[in-house]
Every structure is written in structure tokens, then in C-alpha cells.
Amino acid sequence: MINDDIPAPAPAPARTYTLIGPDGRPYTSTTPGTLGGYRRDRLYGRLDCPSALRFIAAGGYVSNRVFFPDEATAIAAGYRPCAKCLPEKYRQWKTRGTPES
């Protein structure tokens, strides 16, 4: 027997993500970031960066973790590439000051 008096459950709210914009300020997005970063050292890297994952697993890093929609935004916000997961971009940054996107 179906009870028509019971209202349908409300749809779940859309998931949101806090990303960092080119001005370095956080904003809310419905699209997750493609790169992660470490606010204290102002570096960015892949979400699967082994170095970042080690720090996170050890209980550190999380409170200073930030996310970016893309590399151009991370660079505009003043972040540098990670030497571990983006070694070529890091070498370019060390040589020229900014990596090529």
C-alpha cells in the first residue's frame, strides 16, 4: 500500500567546493578544483601528488590546503609548481620565474 500523504523528500543540495581565484581569494564553485595547493608555502600541484598525500596522511597540511580550478589561476594567485609532482614546471619556474601553462 502506498501512502500518498507522505511528501517526497527534498532533493539533496548541490555539492559545493571552495576554490582560490586569481586574486588569491576563496570563492564557492559547483565544480571541484583540478589542482591542490599549500597556502603556507604558496605552491600548487596535482591532487594525487605523493608528497602532499604523505603530509595529509600524517595529519598535517590539511588546514592550509587550497584548491584551484586550473594552473593559470594558481599562477595568477602567486603560487609556484610543486617540485615533486610537477618537476618540469618547477624547473621552468626556477629558471624563468613562471611556468609555461
Backbone as JSON Lines, residues from 0, in Angstrom:
{"i":0,"aa":"M","n":[0.84,-1.17,0.0],"ca":[0.0,0.0,0.0],"c":[0.89,1.24,0.0]}
{"i":1,"aa":"I","n":[0.62,2.18,-0.88],"ca":[1.4,3.41,-0.98],"c":[0.62,4.53,-0.31]}
{"i":2,"aa":"N","n":[1.31,5.28,0.52],"ca":[0.69,6.4,1.21],"c":[1.01,7.68,0.45]}
{"i":3,"aa":"D","n":[-0.01,8.25,-0.2],"ca":[0.17,9.47,-0.98],"c":[0.26,10.71,-0.1]}
{"i":4,"aa":"D","n":[0.04,10.58,1.2],"ca":[0.08,11.73,2.09],"c":[1.51,12.08,2.52]}
{"i":5,"aa":"I","n":[2.44,11.21,2.28],"ca":[3.83,11.46,2.68],"c":[4.51,12.24,1.56]}
{"i":6,"aa":"P","n":[5.03,13.43,1.88],"ca":[5.69,14.22,0.83],"c":[7.01,13.57,0.4]}
{"i":7,"aa":"A","n":[7.35,13.8,-0.84],"ca":[8.63,13.29,-1.36],"c":[9.77,14.01,-0.65]}
{"i":8,"aa":"P","n":[10.86,13.33,-0.43],"ca":[12.0,14.0,0.22],"c":[12.54,15.12,-0.66]}
{"i":9,"aa":"A","n":[13.04,16.16,-0.02],"ca":[13.63,17.28,-0.75],"c":[14.9,16.81,-1.45]}
{"i":10,"aa":"P","n":[15.18,17.35,-2.62],"ca":[16.41,16.97,-3.31],"c":[17.63,17.42,-2.49]}
{"i":11,"aa":"A","n":[18.67,16.65,-2.57],"ca":[19.91,17.0,-1.85],"c":[20.5,18.27,-2.45]}
{"i":12,"aa":"P","n":[21.03,19.14,-1.62],"ca":[21.64,20.36,-2.16],"c":[22.86,20.01,-3.02]}
{"i":13,"aa":"A","n":[23.11,20.84,-4.01],"ca":[24.27,20.61,-4.88],"c":[25.55,20.72,-4.07]}
{"i":14,"aa":"R","n":[26.49,19.87,-4.35],"ca":[27.77,19.9,-3.64],"c":[28.54,21.14,-4.08]}
{"i":15,"aa":"T","n":[29.18,21.8,-3.14],"ca":[29.98,22.98,-3.48],"c":[31.42,22.78,-3.0]}
{"i":16,"aa":"Y","n":[32.31,23.51,-3.63],"ca":[33.74,23.42,-3.35],"c":[34.28,24.84,-3.16]}
{"i":17,"aa":"T","n":[35.23,24.99,-2.28],"ca":[35.88,26.29,-2.1],"c":[37.19,26.27,-2.88]}
{"i":18,"aa":"L","n":[37.28,27.16,-3.86],"ca":[38.46,27.28,-4.7],"c":[39.11,28.64,-4.46]}
{"i":19,"aa":"I","n":[40.34,28.79,-4.91],"ca":[41.05,30.06,-4.82],"c":[41.04,30.68,-6.22]}
{"i":20,"aa":"G","n":[40.67,31.96,-6.28],"ca":[40.63,32.68,-7.55],"c":[41.97,33.31,-7.88]}
{"i":21,"aa":"P","n":[42.08,33.95,-9.06],"ca":[43.34,34.56,-9.48],"c":[43.8,35.69,-8.55]}
{"i":22,"aa":"D","n":[42.86,36.26,-7.79],"ca":[43.2,37.31,-6.84],"c":[43.64,36.75,-5.49]}
{"i":23,"aa":"G","n":[43.68,35.41,-5.38],"ca":[44.09,34.77,-4.14],"c":[42.99,34.63,-3.11]}
{"i":24,"aa":"R","n":[41.78,35.02,-3.46],"ca":[40.66,34.96,-2.53],"c":[39.8,33.73,-2.8]}
{"i":25,"aa":"P","n":[39.25,33.14,-1.73],"ca":[38.41,31.96,-1.91],"c":[37.04,32.31,-2.49]}
{"i":26,"aa":"Y","n":[36.47,31.37,-3.23],"ca":[35.11,31.5,-3.74],"c":[34.49,30.12,-3.81]}
{"i":27,"aa":"T","n":[33.17,30.08,-3.87],"ca":[32.44,28.82,-3.91],"c":[32.13,28.44,-5.35]}
{"i":28,"aa":"S","n":[32.3,27.16,-5.67],"ca":[32.06,26.65,-7.02],"c":[31.33,25.31,-6.93]}
{"i":29,"aa":"T","n":[30.56,25.0,-7.96],"ca":[29.93,23.68,-8.03],"c":[30.84,22.69,-8.74]}
{"i":30,"aa":"T","n":[31.96,23.17,-9.27],"ca":[32.94,22.33,-9.94],"c":[34.16,22.16,-9.04]}
{"i":31,"aa":"P","n":[34.62,20.93,-8.81],"ca":[35.81,20.76,-7.96],"c":[37.07,21.29,-8.63]}
{"i":32,"aa":"G","n":[38.06,21.59,-7.83],"ca":[39.34,22.05,-8.36],"c":[40.09,20.93,-9.07]}
{"i":33,"aa":"T","n":[41.0,21.32,-9.94],"ca":[41.82,20.34,-10.66],"c":[43.23,20.25,-10.09]}
{"i":34,"aa":"L","n":[43.59,21.24,-9.25],"ca":[44.91,21.27,-8.62],"c":[44.76,21.59,-7.15]}
{"i":35,"aa":"G","n":[45.65,21.05,-6.35],"ca":[45.68,21.37,-4.92],"c":[46.86,22.26,-4.64]}
{"i":36,"aa":"G","n":[46.82,22.92,-3.5],"ca":[47.93,23.79,-3.13],"c":[48.14,23.82,-1.63]}
{"i":37,"aa":"Y","n":[49.27,24.38,-1.25],"ca":[49.64,24.53,0.16],"c":[49.82,26.03,0.41]}
{"i":38,"aa":"R","n":[48.88,26.6,1.17],"ca":[48.84,28.04,1.36],"c":[50.13,28.59,1.99]}
{"i":39,"aa":"R","n":[50.68,27.91,2.99],"ca":[51.85,28.45,3.7],"c":[53.06,28.65,2.79]}
{"i":40,"aa":"D","n":[53.34,27.69,1.93],"ca":[54.49,27.8,1.03],"c":[54.11,28.3,-0.36]}
{"i":41,"aa":"R","n":[52.83,28.55,-0.56],"ca":[52.3,29.06,-1.83],"c":[52.77,28.2,-3.01]}
{"i":42,"aa":"L","n":[52.49,26.89,-2.91],"ca":[52.81,26.0,-4.02],"c":[51.56,25.24,-4.44]}
{"i":43,"aa":"Y","n":[51.54,24.82,-5.7],"ca":[50.41,24.04,-6.22],"c":[50.93,22.78,-6.89]}
{"i":44,"aa":"G","n":[50.05,21.78,-6.97],"ca":[50.42,20.53,-7.62],"c":[49.21,19.68,-7.92]}
{"i":45,"aa":"R","n":[49.48,18.49,-8.4],"ca":[48.4,17.55,-8.75],"c":[47.67,17.11,-7.48]}
{"i":46,"aa":"L","n":[46.42,16.74,-7.63],"ca":[45.64,16.27,-6.49],"c":[46.17,14.94,-5.96]}
{"i":47,"aa":"D","n":[46.86,14.18,-6.81],"ca":[47.42,12.89,-6.39],"c":[48.92,12.98,-6.08]}
{"i":48,"aa":"C","n":[49.41,14.16,-5.8],"ca":[50.84,14.36,-5.51],"c":[51.27,13.48,-4.34]}
{"i":49,"aa":"P","n":[52.25,12.6,-4.53],"ca":[52.68,11.71,-3.44],"c":[53.17,12.47,-2.21]}
{"i":50,"aa":"S","n":[53.85,13.58,-2.42],"ca":[54.37,14.36,-1.3],"c":[53.21,14.94,-0.48]}
{"i":51,"aa":"A","n":[52.24,15.54,-1.14],"ca":[51.09,16.11,-0.44],"c":[50.3,15.02,0.28]}
{"i":52,"aa":"L","n":[50.09,13.9,-0.38],"ca":[49.33,12.81,0.24],"c":[50.03,12.26,1.48]}
{"i":53,"aa":"R","n":[51.36,12.24,1.47],"ca":[52.12,11.81,2.65],"c":[51.88,12.76,3.82]}
{"i":54,"aa":"F","n":[51.95,14.06,3.56],"ca":[51.72,15.05,4.62],"c":[50.3,14.95,5.15]}
{"i":55,"aa":"I","n":[49.34,14.79,4.26],"ca":[47.93,14.68,4.67],"c":[47.74,13.43,5.52]}
{"i":56,"aa":"A","n":[48.31,12.3,5.11],"ca":[48.17,11.05,5.86],"c":[48.79,11.15,7.25]}
{"i":57,"aa":"A","n":[49.82,11.99,7.38],"ca":[50.5,12.17,8.67],"c":[49.75,13.16,9.56]}
{"i":58,"aa":"G","n":[48.65,13.72,9.04],"ca":[47.84,14.63,9.85],"c":[48.18,16.09,9.69]}
{"i":59,"aa":"G","n":[49.11,16.4,8.83],"ca":[49.47,17.8,8.61],"c":[48.87,18.32,7.33]}
{"i":60,"aa":"Y","n":[49.12,19.62,7.08],"ca":[48.84,20.17,5.75],"c":[47.38,20.52,5.51]}
{"i":61,"aa":"V","n":[46.45,19.78,6.1],"ca":[45.04,19.91,5.73],"c":[44.49,21.32,5.97]}
{"i":62,"aa":"S","n":[44.84,21.94,7.08],"ca":[44.28,23.27,7.38],"c":[44.8,24.34,6.43]}
{"i":63,"aa":"N","n":[45.9,24.07,5.74],"ca":[46.46,25.02,4.78],"c":[46.28,24.58,3.34]}
{"i":64,"aa":"R","n":[45.45,23.57,3.12],"ca":[45.21,23.04,1.77],"c":[44.23,23.95,1.05]}
{"i":65,"aa":"V","n":[44.54,24.27,-0.2],"ca":[43.66,25.08,-1.05],"c":[43.52,24.36,-2.39]}
{"i":66,"aa":"F","n":[42.54,24.8,-3.17],"ca":[42.29,24.17,-4.47],"c":[42.1,25.24,-5.54]}
{"i":67,"aa":"F","n":[42.51,24.9,-6.75],"ca":[42.43,25.82,-7.88],"c":[41.67,25.17,-9.04]}
{"i":68,"aa":"P","n":[40.97,26.0,-9.83],"ca":[40.27,25.43,-10.98],"c":[41.23,25.02,-12.09]}
{"i":69,"aa":"D","n":[42.4,25.7,-12.19],"ca":[43.36,25.4,-13.24],"c":[44.72,26.01,-12.9]}
{"i":70,"aa":"E","n":[45.7,25.68,-13.71],"ca":[47.06,26.14,-13.46],"c":[47.2,27.65,-13.61]}
{"i":71,"aa":"A","n":[46.55,28.23,-14.61],"ca":[46.65,29.68,-14.82],"c":[46.17,30.44,-13.59]}
{"i":72,"aa":"T","n":[45.13,29.95,-12.95],"ca":[44.61,30.61,-11.74],"c":[45.6,30.47,-10.59]}
{"i":73,"aa":"A","n":[46.2,29.3,-10.43],"ca":[47.19,29.1,-9.36],"c":[48.36,30.06,-9.54]}
{"i":74,"aa":"I","n":[48.84,30.2,-10.76],"ca":[49.97,31.09,-11.05],"c":[49.57,32.54,-10.79]}
{"i":75,"aa":"A","n":[48.38,32.94,-11.27],"ca":[47.91,34.31,-11.07],"c":[47.76,34.64,-9.59]}
{"i":76,"aa":"A","n":[47.42,33.63,-8.78],"ca":[47.26,33.84,-7.34],"c":[48.6,33.87,-6.61]}
{"i":77,"aa":"G","n":[49.7,33.67,-7.35],"ca":[51.03,33.76,-6.76],"c":[51.61,32.46,-6.24]}
{"i":78,"aa":"Y","n":[51.09,31.34,-6.72],"ca":[51.59,30.03,-6.28],"c":[52.59,29.5,-7.3]}
{"i":79,"aa":"R","n":[53.52,28.67,-6.83],"ca":[54.54,28.08,-7.69],"c":[54.29,26.58,-7.82]}
{"i":80,"aa":"P","n":[54.83,25.94,-8.87],"ca":[54.62,24.49,-9.05],"c":[55.39,23.66,-8.01]}
{"i":81,"aa":"C","n":[54.84,22.5,-7.71],"ca":[55.46,21.54,-6.79],"c":[56.64,20.86,-7.49]}
{"i":82,"aa":"A","n":[57.76,20.77,-6.8],"ca":[58.94,20.12,-7.38],"c":[58.78,18.62,-7.5]}
{"i":83,"aa":"K","n":[57.91,18.01,-6.69],"ca":[57.76,16.55,-6.69],"c":[56.83,16.05,-7.8]}
{"i":84,"aa":"C","n":[55.65,16.65,-7.92],"ca":[54.68,16.12,-8.89],"c":[54.66,16.89,-10.22]}
{"i":85,"aa":"L","n":[55.27,18.06,-10.25],"ca":[55.35,18.85,-11.48],"c":[56.81,19.28,-11.71]}
{"i":86,"aa":"P","n":[57.72,18.31,-11.81],"ca":[59.15,18.67,-11.86],"c":[59.53,19.55,-13.05]}
{"i":87,"aa":"E","n":[58.95,19.33,-14.22],"ca":[59.3,20.15,-15.38],"c":[58.8,21.59,-15.18]}
{"i":88,"aa":"K","n":[57.58,21.74,-14.71],"ca":[57.04,23.08,-14.44],"c":[57.87,23.77,-13.36]}
{"i":89,"aa":"Y","n":[58.3,23.0,-12.36],"ca":[59.13,23.56,-11.29],"c":[60.47,24.06,-11.85]}
{"i":90,"aa":"R","n":[61.11,23.26,-12.71],"ca":[62.38,23.68,-13.32],"c":[62.2,24.96,-14.13]}
{"i":91,"aa":"Q","n":[61.1,25.04,-14.88],"ca":[60.82,26.26,-15.64],"c":[60.67,27.45,-14.69]}
{"i":92,"aa":"W","n":[59.96,27.23,-13.6],"ca":[59.75,28.3,-12.63],"c":[61.08,28.75,-12.02]}
{"i":93,"aa":"K","n":[61.94,27.79,-11.67],"ca":[63.25,28.13,-11.08],"c":[64.1,28.92,-12.08]}
{"i":94,"aa":"T","n":[64.0,28.57,-13.36],"ca":[64.81,29.22,-14.38],"c":[64.25,30.58,-14.79]}
{"i":95,"aa":"R","n":[62.94,30.63,-15.02],"ca":[62.32,31.84,-15.58],"c":[61.45,32.61,-14.61]}
{"i":96,"aa":"G","n":[61.07,31.98,-13.53],"ca":[60.19,32.67,-12.58],"c":[58.73,32.32,-12.74]}
{"i":97,"aa":"T","n":[58.31,31.88,-13.93],"ca":[56.93,31.43,-14.1],"c":[56.91,30.24,-15.03]}
{"i":98,"aa":"P","n":[56.1,29.22,-14.72],"ca":[56.0,28.08,-15.63],"c":[55.14,28.43,-16.83]}
{"i":99,"aa":"E","n":[55.38,27.76,-17.93],"ca":[54.51,27.94,-19.09],"c":[53.33,27.01,-18.94]}
{"i":100,"aa":"S","n":[52.13,27.52,-19.12],"ca":[50.91,26.7,-18.99],"c":[50.75,25.8,-20.18]}
